[in-house]
């Protein structure tokens, strides 16, 4: 196994084990917020994060509601994520965002606010204003929203340094 593969595996393993423990805590009813697991999609964000790190690129990241793996893969603080899921003020969104709206301003990770696919136009606007490489993670059903497709098209016409990652949860 080469060094790149091992690093991706380590990131994905962290994400997978985090999600397994989160599910256990959900079953025990220790987590009161609606929680959106990213189980089965850990290697997507882990691979992209490792590529960005190897290329020394620090992108701005906009995540979807199933964003635990993306948050962790790109260096979000696991303790702050736990605190967020438990509704604590020390959480990554001050205990008010829950699972869907996790963020890490220090790592330029911005969470979802609940409107399906709206991280796409927000990410496009941020990228247009800053010209900083940007990655937008979106679920497969968000493409049905008119503002999502139009934003992707507009980003293309502006030649923005942006990557759209569609995560299909196979449902």
JSON list of C-alpha atoms in Angstrom, two decimals:
[
{"chain": "A", "resi": 1, "resn": "UNK", "atom": "CA", "xyz": [0.00, 0.00, 0.00]},
{"chain": "A", "resi": 2, "resn": "UNK", "atom": "CA", "xyz": [1.50, 3.35, -0.99]},
{"chain": "A", "resi": 3, "resn": "UNK", "atom": "CA", "xyz": [1.65, 6.39, 1.28]},
{"chain": "A", "resi": 4, "resn": "UNK", "atom": "CA", "xyz": [-1.27, 8.19, -0.44]},
{"chain": "A", "resi": 5, "resn": "UNK", "atom": "CA", "xyz": [-3.55, 5.16, -0.12]},
{"chain": "A", "resi": 6, "resn": "UNK", "atom": "CA", "xyz": [-2.64, 4.69, 3.54]},
{"chain": "A", "resi": 7, "resn": "UNK", "atom": "CA", "xyz": [-3.38, 8.36, 4.33]},
{"chain": "A", "resi": 8, "resn": "UNK", "atom": "CA", "xyz": [-6.76, 8.15, 2.59]},
{"chain": "A", "resi": 9, "resn": "UNK", "atom": "CA", "xyz": [-7.54, 4.93, 4.45]},
{"chain": "A", "resi": 10, "resn": "UNK", "atom": "CA", "xyz": [-6.67, 6.55, 7.79]},
{"chain": "A", "resi": 11, "resn": "UNK", "atom": "CA", "xyz": [-8.96, 9.53, 7.09]},
{"chain": "A", "resi": 12, "resn": "UNK", "atom": "CA", "xyz": [-11.80, 7.32, 5.92]},
{"chain": "A", "resi": 13, "resn": "UNK", "atom": "CA", "xyz": [-11.37, 5.04, 8.94]},
{"chain": "A", "resi": 14, "resn": "UNK", "atom": "CA", "xyz": [-11.65, 8.00, 11.31]},
{"chain": "A", "resi": 15, "resn": "UNK", "atom": "CA", "xyz": [-14.87, 9.02, 9.54]},
{"chain": "A", "resi": 16, "resn": "UNK", "atom": "CA", "xyz": [-16.31, 5.52, 9.53]},
{"chain": "A", "resi": 17, "resn": "UNK", "atom": "CA", "xyz": [-15.60, 4.91, 13.22]},
{"chain": "A", "resi": 18, "resn": "UNK", "atom": "CA", "xyz": [-17.01, 8.31, 14.11]},
{"chain": "A", "resi": 19, "resn": "UNK", "atom": "CA", "xyz": [-20.23, 7.46, 12.29]},
{"chain": "A", "resi": 20, "resn": "UNK", "atom": "CA", "xyz": [-20.46, 4.03, 13.93]},
{"chain": "A", "resi": 21, "resn": "UNK", "atom": "CA", "xyz": [-20.19, 5.61, 17.37]},
{"chain": "A", "resi": 22, "resn": "UNK", "atom": "CA", "xyz": [-22.64, 8.35, 16.41]},
{"chain": "A", "resi": 23, "resn": "UNK", "atom": "CA", "xyz": [-25.16, 5.71, 15.37]},
{"chain": "A", "resi": 24, "resn": "UNK", "atom": "CA", "xyz": [-24.73, 3.92, 18.72]},
{"chain": "A", "resi": 25, "resn": "UNK", "atom": "CA", "xyz": [-25.34, 7.19, 20.55]},
{"chain": "A", "resi": 26, "resn": "UNK", "atom": "CA", "xyz": [-28.43, 7.84, 18.43]},
{"chain": "A", "resi": 27, "resn": "UNK", "atom": "CA", "xyz": [-29.81, 4.43, 19.41]},
{"chain": "A", "resi": 28, "resn": "UNK", "atom": "CA", "xyz": [-29.21, 5.28, 23.07]},
{"chain": "A", "resi": 29, "resn": "UNK", "atom": "CA", "xyz": [-31.02, 8.59, 22.45]},
{"chain": "A", "resi": 30, "resn": "UNK", "atom": "CA", "xyz": [-28.03, 10.61, 23.65]},
{"chain": "A", "resi": 31, "resn": "UNK", "atom": "CA", "xyz": [-28.24, 12.74, 20.50]},
{"chain": "A", "resi": 32, "resn": "UNK", "atom": "CA", "xyz": [-31.39, 14.85, 20.41]},
{"chain": "A", "resi": 33, "resn": "UNK", "atom": "CA", "xyz": [-30.89, 16.54, 17.02]},
{"chain": "A", "resi": 34, "resn": "UNK", "atom": "CA", "xyz": [-31.92, 15.03, 13.69]},
{"chain": "A", "resi": 35, "resn": "UNK", "atom": "CA", "xyz": [-28.69, 13.39, 12.59]},
{"chain": "A", "resi": 36, "resn": "UNK", "atom": "CA", "xyz": [-27.54, 12.70, 9.04]},
{"chain": "A", "resi": 37, "resn": "UNK", "atom": "CA", "xyz": [-24.84, 10.07, 8.76]},
{"chain": "A", "resi": 38, "resn": "UNK", "atom": "CA", "xyz": [-22.35, 9.95, 5.92]},
{"chain": "A", "resi": 39, "resn": "UNK", "atom": "CA", "xyz": [-21.63, 6.23, 6.33]},
{"chain": "A", "resi": 40, "resn": "UNK", "atom": "CA", "xyz": [-20.60, 4.60, 3.08]},
{"chain": "A", "resi": 41, "resn": "UNK", "atom": "CA", "xyz": [-19.33, 7.87, 1.60]},
{"chain": "A", "resi": 42, "resn": "UNK", "atom": "CA", "xyz": [-16.20, 8.28, 3.72]},
{"chain": "A", "resi": 43, "resn": "UNK", "atom": "CA", "xyz": [-13.74, 7.62, 0.91]},
{"chain": "A", "resi": 44, "resn": "UNK", "atom": "CA", "xyz": [-15.09, 10.44, -1.26]},
{"chain": "A", "resi": 45, "resn": "UNK", "atom": "CA", "xyz": [-14.14, 13.25, 1.09]},
{"chain": "A", "resi": 46, "resn": "UNK", "atom": "CA", "xyz": [-11.08, 11.41, 2.42]},
{"chain": "A", "resi": 47, "resn": "UNK", "atom": "CA", "xyz": [-9.61, 11.07, -1.07]},
{"chain": "A", "resi": 48, "resn": "UNK", "atom": "CA", "xyz": [-10.35, 14.65, -2.13]},
{"chain": "A", "resi": 49, "resn": "UNK", "atom": "CA", "xyz": [-8.99, 16.02, 1.16]},
{"chain": "A", "resi": 50, "resn": "UNK", "atom": "CA", "xyz": [-5.76, 14.04, 0.74]},
{"chain": "A", "resi": 51, "resn": "UNK", "atom": "CA", "xyz": [-5.32, 15.25, -2.84]},
{"chain": "A", "resi": 52, "resn": "UNK", "atom": "CA", "xyz": [-5.81, 18.86, -1.70]},
{"chain": "A", "resi": 53, "resn": "UNK", "atom": "CA", "xyz": [-3.32, 18.40, 1.11]},
{"chain": "A", "resi": 54, "resn": "UNK", "atom": "CA", "xyz": [-0.73, 16.79, -1.18]},
{"chain": "A", "resi": 55, "resn": "UNK", "atom": "CA", "xyz": [-1.11, 19.66, -3.66]},
{"chain": "A", "resi": 56, "resn": "UNK", "atom": "CA", "xyz": [-0.94, 22.21, -0.82]},
{"chain": "A", "resi": 57, "resn": "UNK", "atom": "CA", "xyz": [-4.34, 23.66, -1.74]},
{"chain": "A", "resi": 58, "resn": "UNK", "atom": "CA", "xyz": [-6.51, 25.05, 1.07]},
{"chain": "A", "resi": 59, "resn": "UNK", "atom": "CA", "xyz": [-9.97, 25.25, -0.46]},
{"chain": "A", "resi": 60, "resn": "UNK", "atom": "CA", "xyz": [-13.12, 26.77, 0.90]},
{"chain": "A", "resi": 61, "resn": "UNK", "atom": "CA", "xyz": [-15.57, 23.93, 1.46]},
{"chain": "A", "resi": 62, "resn": "UNK", "atom": "CA", "xyz": [-19.35, 23.92, 1.47]},
{"chain": "A", "resi": 63, "resn": "UNK", "atom": "CA", "xyz": [-20.90, 20.71, 2.72]},
{"chain": "A", "resi": 64, "resn": "UNK", "atom": "CA", "xyz": [-24.28, 19.09, 2.48]},
{"chain": "A", "resi": 65, "resn": "UNK", "atom": "CA", "xyz": [-26.39, 17.83, 5.37]},
{"chain": "A", "resi": 66, "resn": "UNK", "atom": "CA", "xyz": [-24.55, 14.47, 5.38]},
{"chain": "A", "resi": 67, "resn": "UNK", "atom": "CA", "xyz": [-21.29, 16.27, 6.11]},
{"chain": "A", "resi": 68, "resn": "UNK", "atom": "CA", "xyz": [-19.64, 14.54, 9.07]},
{"chain": "A", "resi": 69, "resn": "UNK", "atom": "CA", "xyz": [-17.08, 12.75, 6.86]},
{"chain": "A", "resi": 70, "resn": "UNK", "atom": "CA", "xyz": [-16.30, 15.89, 4.88]},
{"chain": "A", "resi": 71, "resn": "UNK", "atom": "CA", "xyz": [-15.87, 17.89, 8.07]},
{"chain": "A", "resi": 72, "resn": "UNK", "atom": "CA", "xyz": [-13.53, 15.31, 9.59]},
{"chain": "A", "resi": 73, "resn": "UNK", "atom": "CA", "xyz": [-11.60, 14.59, 6.36]},
{"chain": "A", "resi": 74, "resn": "UNK", "atom": "CA", "xyz": [-10.74, 18.24, 5.89]},
{"chain": "A", "resi": 75, "resn": "UNK", "atom": "CA", "xyz": [-9.51, 18.66, 9.46]},
{"chain": "A", "resi": 76, "resn": "UNK", "atom": "CA", "xyz": [-12.57, 19.68, 11.44]},
{"chain": "A", "resi": 77, "resn": "UNK", "atom": "CA", "xyz": [-12.23, 19.16, 15.17]},
{"chain": "A", "resi": 78, "resn": "UNK", "atom": "CA", "xyz": [-13.84, 15.83, 16.20]},
{"chain": "A", "resi": 79, "resn": "UNK", "atom": "CA", "xyz": [-14.46, 17.00, 19.79]},
{"chain": "A", "resi": 80, "resn": "UNK", "atom": "CA", "xyz": [-16.31, 20.07, 18.55]},
{"chain": "A", "resi": 81, "resn": "UNK", "atom": "CA", "xyz": [-18.38, 17.86, 16.26]},
{"chain": "A", "resi": 82, "resn": "UNK", "atom": "CA", "xyz": [-19.31, 15.60, 19.18]},
{"chain": "A", "resi": 83, "resn": "UNK", "atom": "CA", "xyz": [-20.24, 18.67, 21.22]},
{"chain": "A", "resi": 84, "resn": "UNK", "atom": "CA", "xyz": [-22.37, 19.95, 18.35]},
{"chain": "A", "resi": 85, "resn": "UNK", "atom": "CA", "xyz": [-24.26, 16.68, 18.12]},
{"chain": "A", "resi": 86, "resn": "UNK", "atom": "CA", "xyz": [-24.90, 16.91, 21.86]},
{"chain": "A", "resi": 87, "resn": "UNK", "atom": "CA", "xyz": [-26.13, 20.51, 21.60]},
{"chain": "A", "resi": 88, "resn": "UNK", "atom": "CA", "xyz": [-23.29, 22.00, 23.64]},
{"chain": "A", "resi": 89, "resn": "UNK", "atom": "CA", "xyz": [-22.16, 25.61, 23.21]},
{"chain": "A", "resi": 90, "resn": "UNK", "atom": "CA", "xyz": [-18.62, 24.31, 22.66]},
{"chain": "A", "resi": 91, "resn": "UNK", "atom": "CA", "xyz": [-19.84, 22.63, 19.46]},
{"chain": "A", "resi": 92, "resn": "UNK", "atom": "CA", "xyz": [-18.62, 23.63, 16.01]},
{"chain": "A", "resi": 93, "resn": "UNK", "atom": "CA", "xyz": [-21.85, 25.65, 15.43]},
{"chain": "A", "resi": 94, "resn": "UNK", "atom": "CA", "xyz": [-22.25, 26.66, 19.09]},
{"chain": "A", "resi": 95, "resn": "UNK", "atom": "CA", "xyz": [-24.58, 23.72, 19.69]},
{"chain": "A", "resi": 96, "resn": "UNK", "atom": "CA", "xyz": [-27.32, 25.27, 17.56]},
{"chain": "A", "resi": 97, "resn": "UNK", "atom": "CA", "xyz": [-26.75, 23.76, 14.10]},
{"chain": "A", "resi": 98, "resn": "UNK", "atom": "CA", "xyz": [-26.85, 20.09, 14.90]},
{"chain": "A", "resi": 99, "resn": "UNK", "atom": "CA", "xyz": [-25.74, 17.52, 12.37]},
{"chain": "A", "resi": 100, "resn": "UNK", "atom": "CA", "xyz": [-26.77, 19.41, 9.24]},
{"chain": "A", "resi": 101, "resn": "UNK", "atom": "CA", "xyz": [-25.04, 22.73, 9.89]},
{"chain": "A", "resi": 102, "resn": "UNK", "atom": "CA", "xyz": [-21.57, 21.80, 11.05]},
{"chain": "A", "resi": 103, "resn": "UNK", "atom": "CA", "xyz": [-18.75, 24.19, 10.28]},
{"chain": "A", "resi": 104, "resn": "UNK", "atom": "CA", "xyz": [-15.11, 24.95, 10.99]},
{"chain": "A", "resi": 105, "resn": "UNK", "atom": "CA", "xyz": [-14.20, 28.52, 10.11]},
{"chain": "A", "resi": 106, "resn": "UNK", "atom": "CA", "xyz": [-10.52, 27.82, 10.84]},
{"chain": "A", "resi": 107, "resn": "UNK", "atom": "CA", "xyz": [-10.52, 25.23, 8.03]},
{"chain": "A", "resi": 108, "resn": "UNK", "atom": "CA", "xyz": [-12.91, 27.20, 5.76]},
{"chain": "A", "resi": 109, "resn": "UNK", "atom": "CA", "xyz": [-15.66, 24.60, 6.11]},
{"chain": "A", "resi": 110, "resn": "UNK", "atom": "CA", "xyz": [-19.20, 25.93, 5.94]},
{"chain": "A", "resi": 111, "resn": "UNK", "atom": "CA", "xyz": [-22.28, 23.90, 6.73]},
{"chain": "A", "resi": 112, "resn": "UNK", "atom": "CA", "xyz": [-25.69, 23.46, 5.29]},
{"chain": "A", "resi": 113, "resn": "UNK", "atom": "CA", "xyz": [-28.64, 25.55, 6.46]},
{"chain": "A", "resi": 114, "resn": "UNK", "atom": "CA", "xyz": [-31.44, 23.18, 5.60]},
{"chain": "A", "resi": 115, "resn": "UNK", "atom": "CA", "xyz": [-32.60, 24.33, 2.16]},
{"chain": "A", "resi": 116, "resn": "UNK", "atom": "CA", "xyz": [-31.76, 21.48, -0.19]},
{"chain": "A", "resi": 117, "resn": "UNK", "atom": "CA", "xyz": [-28.83, 22.28, -2.44]},
{"chain": "A", "resi": 118, "resn": "UNK", "atom": "CA", "xyz": [-28.48, 25.90, -1.41]},
{"chain": "A", "resi": 119, "resn": "UNK", "atom": "CA", "xyz": [-24.81, 25.39, -0.58]},
{"chain": "A", "resi": 120, "resn": "UNK", "atom": "CA", "xyz": [-24.25, 25.35, -4.35]},
{"chain": "A", "resi": 121, "resn": "UNK", "atom": "CA", "xyz": [-25.22, 28.98, -5.08]},
{"chain": "A", "resi": 122, "resn": "UNK", "atom": "CA", "xyz": [-23.64, 30.11, -1.81]},
{"chain": "A", "resi": 123, "resn": "UNK", "atom": "CA", "xyz": [-20.40, 28.29, -2.69]},
{"chain": "A", "resi": 124, "resn": "UNK", "atom": "CA", "xyz": [-20.45, 29.70, -6.22]},
{"chain": "A", "resi": 125, "resn": "UNK", "atom": "CA", "xyz": [-20.93, 33.22, -4.87]},
{"chain": "A", "resi": 126, "resn": "UNK", "atom": "CA", "xyz": [-18.12, 32.78, -2.38]},
{"chain": "A", "resi": 127, "resn": "UNK", "atom": "CA", "xyz": [-15.79, 31.44, -5.05]},
{"chain": "A", "resi": 128, "resn": "UNK", "atom": "CA", "xyz": [-16.70, 34.24, -7.46]},
{"chain": "A", "resi": 129, "resn": "UNK", "atom": "CA", "xyz": [-15.99, 36.88, -4.82]},
{"chain": "A", "resi": 130, "resn": "UNK", "atom": "CA", "xyz": [-12.77, 35.36, -3.47]},
{"chain": "A", "resi": 131, "resn": "UNK", "atom": "CA", "xyz": [-11.35, 33.38, -6.44]},
{"chain": "A", "resi": 132, "resn": "UNK", "atom": "CA", "xyz": [-10.18, 30.87, -3.79]},
{"chain": "A", "resi": 133, "resn": "UNK", "atom": "CA", "xyz": [-10.40, 27.22, -4.89]},
{"chain": "A", "resi": 134, "resn": "UNK", "atom": "CA", "xyz": [-13.75, 25.95, -3.64]},
{"chain": "A", "resi": 135, "resn": "UNK", "atom": "CA", "xyz": [-15.29, 22.53, -3.22]},
{"chain": "A", "resi": 136, "resn": "UNK", "atom": "CA", "xyz": [-19.05, 22.11, -2.95]},
{"chain": "A", "resi": 137, "resn": "UNK", "atom": "CA", "xyz": [-20.43, 18.78, -1.75]},
{"chain": "A", "resi": 138, "resn": "UNK", "atom": "CA", "xyz": [-24.02, 18.16, -2.74]},
{"chain": "A", "resi": 139, "resn": "UNK", "atom": "CA", "xyz": [-26.46, 15.28, -2.59]},
{"chain": "A", "resi": 140, "resn": "UNK", "atom": "CA", "xyz": [-27.82, 13.70, -5.74]},
{"chain": "A", "resi": 141, "resn": "UNK", "atom": "CA", "xyz": [-31.38, 14.97, -5.27]},
{"chain": "A", "resi": 142, "resn": "UNK", "atom": "CA", "xyz": [-30.25, 18.61, -4.99]},
{"chain": "A", "resi": 143, "resn": "UNK", "atom": "CA", "xyz": [-29.77, 18.71, -8.76]},
{"chain": "A", "resi": 144, "resn": "UNK", "atom": "CA", "xyz": [-33.55, 18.86, -9.03]},
{"chain": "A", "resi": 145, "resn": "UNK", "atom": "CA", "xyz": [-33.53, 22.34, -7.50]},
{"chain": "A", "resi": 146, "resn": "UNK", "atom": "CA", "xyz": [-33.47, 25.08, -10.13]},
{"chain": "A", "resi": 147, "resn": "UNK", "atom": "CA", "xyz": [-30.98, 27.28, -8.27]},
{"chain": "A", "resi": 148, "resn": "UNK", "atom": "CA", "xyz": [-28.50, 24.39, -8.08]},
{"chain": "A", "resi": 149, "resn": "UNK", "atom": "CA", "xyz": [-28.23, 23.71, -11.80]},
{"chain": "A", "resi": 150, "resn": "UNK", "atom": "CA", "xyz": [-28.29, 27.39, -12.75]},
{"chain": "A", "resi": 151, "resn": "UNK", "atom": "CA", "xyz": [-25.49, 28.09, -10.27]},
{"chain": "A", "resi": 152, "resn": "UNK", "atom": "CA", "xyz": [-23.34, 25.30, -11.68]},
{"chain": "A", "resi": 153, "resn": "UNK", "atom": "CA", "xyz": [-23.92, 26.63, -15.19]},
{"chain": "A", "resi": 154, "resn": "UNK", "atom": "CA", "xyz": [-23.09, 30.18, -14.15]},
{"chain": "A", "resi": 155, "resn": "UNK", "atom": "CA", "xyz": [-19.88, 29.03, -12.41]},
{"chain": "A", "resi": 156, "resn": "UNK", "atom": "CA", "xyz": [-18.86, 27.33, -15.65]},
{"chain": "A", "resi": 157, "resn": "UNK", "atom": "CA", "xyz": [-19.34, 30.51, -17.68]},
{"chain": "A", "resi": 158, "resn": "UNK", "atom": "CA", "xyz": [-17.13, 32.40, -15.20]},
{"chain": "A", "resi": 159, "resn": "UNK", "atom": "CA", "xyz": [-14.36, 29.75, -15.23]},
{"chain": "A", "resi": 160, "resn": "UNK", "atom": "CA", "xyz": [-14.34, 29.62, -11.45]},
{"chain": "A", "resi": 161, "resn": "UNK", "atom": "CA", "xyz": [-11.84, 27.44, -9.54]},
{"chain": "A", "resi": 162, "resn": "UNK", "atom": "CA", "xyz": [-14.64, 25.27, -8.15]},
{"chain": "A", "resi": 163, "resn": "UNK", "atom": "CA", "xyz": [-15.26, 21.55, -7.87]},
{"chain": "A", "resi": 164, "resn": "UNK", "atom": "CA", "xyz": [-18.75, 20.13, -7.41]},
{"chain": "A", "resi": 165, "resn": "UNK", "atom": "CA", "xyz": [-18.89, 16.72, -5.77]},
{"chain": "A", "resi": 166, "resn": "UNK", "atom": "CA", "xyz": [-22.19, 14.87, -6.03]},
{"chain": "A", "resi": 167, "resn": "UNK", "atom": "CA", "xyz": [-22.57, 12.26, -3.34]},
{"chain": "A", "resi": 168, "resn": "UNK", "atom": "CA", "xyz": [-25.19, 9.67, -4.24]},
{"chain": "A", "resi": 169, "resn": "UNK", "atom": "CA", "xyz": [-26.52, 7.84, -1.19]},
{"chain": "A", "resi": 170, "resn": "UNK", "atom": "CA", "xyz": [-28.08, 5.26, -3.50]},
{"chain": "A", "resi": 171, "resn": "UNK", "atom": "CA", "xyz": [-31.58, 5.90, -2.25]}
]
